[in-house]
Amino acid sequence: MERLIVFGVSGVGKTTACLDYVARHPRYLLLSASSLISGATGATLKSLRTASAQQLLANQDILQLAVENELRKQGGSSFILDGQCVLDNGSEVVILPTEAIRPFRPTGLILLEASAADIADRRSQDSRQRPFRTIKELSEQLAMNRDAVRDYAIHLEIPFVLAEAKGASSLDKPVEALAASL
């Protein structure tokens, strides 16, 4: 069973890439971190985006239970979890510790990246409410994501693939690379 987690700055194109990949590879169950937390708590997606640092960290425990419940319902299939490791609530940035990732027992990690300018452009065209961030701030968040995911891979002793978000098929090569390393 493959347990892959796809990370990236909000607006990089994770959800688009995950939806496309799972539609073409139905053996994977797509799990959305924000949807699972929202479903388990009744919180709106907007309130999840603006939660306090303490609540963002507490939500990871809720997410772990929600993922396990969903896997039980679906028969324990391989999954791709669409999530974030650097959470920006508008007033502070929270980097999830490795211990928040470990319970998912991932077999591989994928970090999708794009230029800060491309992310800013995507975010400006998207209806989802996100904190406004300058190109410089988005660049800093890209670096935070890269450092966090590398640390997860080292501490969890699992493979990690850095990939460019190039639209719907962005996960094809990274998933293939992870599969070859497992």
Short mmCIF file of N, CA, C and O in Angstrom, two decimals, residues 12 111-115 118 122 162-167 169-171 174:
data_model
loop_
_atom_site.label_atom_id
_atom_site.label_comp_id
_atom_site.label_asym_id
_atom_site.label_seq_id
_atom_site.Cartn_x
_atom_site.Cartn_y
_atom_site.Cartn_z
N VAL A 12 -0.27 26.53 -5.34
CA VAL A 12 0.71 25.99 -6.29
C VAL A 12 0.07 25.07 -7.32
O VAL A 12 0.59 24.88 -8.41
N LEU A 111 6.81 17.28 -3.11
CA LEU A 111 6.66 18.72 -2.93
C LEU A 111 6.49 19.34 -4.31
O LEU A 111 7.39 19.26 -5.15
N LEU A 112 5.33 19.92 -4.54
CA LEU A 112 5.09 20.64 -5.79
C LEU A 112 5.50 22.10 -5.62
O LEU A 112 5.13 22.74 -4.63
N GLU A 113 6.24 22.60 -6.59
CA GLU A 113 6.69 23.99 -6.55
C GLU A 113 6.40 24.67 -7.88
O GLU A 113 6.27 24.02 -8.91
N ALA A 114 6.31 25.98 -7.80
CA ALA A 114 6.23 26.85 -8.97
C ALA A 114 6.92 28.14 -8.55
O ALA A 114 7.27 28.31 -7.37
N SER A 115 7.12 29.03 -9.47
CA SER A 115 7.74 30.30 -9.09
C SER A 115 6.77 31.08 -8.20
O SER A 115 5.54 30.91 -8.29
N ASP A 118 4.27 32.88 -10.30
CA ASP A 118 3.19 32.03 -10.81
C ASP A 118 2.16 31.74 -9.72
O ASP A 118 0.95 31.74 -9.98
N ARG A 122 -1.79 32.67 -9.76
CA ARG A 122 -2.85 31.67 -9.55
C ARG A 122 -3.77 32.08 -8.40
O ARG A 122 -4.99 31.94 -8.48
N LEU A 162 10.96 16.39 -5.40
CA LEU A 162 10.62 17.79 -5.65
C LEU A 162 10.20 17.88 -7.11
O LEU A 162 10.92 17.41 -7.99
N ALA A 163 9.03 18.45 -7.37
CA ALA A 163 8.52 18.50 -8.75
C ALA A 163 7.93 19.87 -9.05
O ALA A 163 7.39 20.53 -8.16
N GLU A 164 8.03 20.24 -10.30
CA GLU A 164 7.46 21.50 -10.73
C GLU A 164 5.97 21.32 -11.03
O GLU A 164 5.58 20.37 -11.72
N ALA A 165 5.17 22.21 -10.50
CA ALA A 165 3.73 22.19 -10.77
C ALA A 165 3.51 22.77 -12.17
O ALA A 165 3.71 23.95 -12.39
N LYS A 166 3.12 21.87 -13.08
CA LYS A 166 2.93 22.29 -14.47
C LYS A 166 1.53 21.95 -14.94
O LYS A 166 1.34 21.54 -16.07
N GLY A 167 0.56 22.04 -14.05
CA GLY A 167 -0.81 21.75 -14.45
C GLY A 167 -1.24 20.37 -14.01
O GLY A 167 -0.67 19.76 -13.10
N SER A 169 -1.08 17.24 -15.02
CA SER A 169 -0.27 16.01 -14.98
C SER A 169 1.01 16.15 -14.15
O SER A 169 1.93 15.36 -14.31
N SER A 170 1.05 17.09 -13.26
CA SER A 170 2.25 17.36 -12.47
C SER A 170 2.71 16.20 -11.60
O SER A 170 3.88 16.13 -11.22
N LEU A 171 1.83 15.27 -11.27
CA LEU A 171 2.21 14.17 -10.38
C LEU A 171 2.69 12.92 -11.10
O LEU A 171 3.20 11.99 -10.45
N PRO A 174 6.65 12.38 -10.58
CA PRO A 174 7.01 12.18 -9.18
C PRO A 174 6.49 10.86 -8.59
O PRO A 174 7.23 10.18 -7.87
#
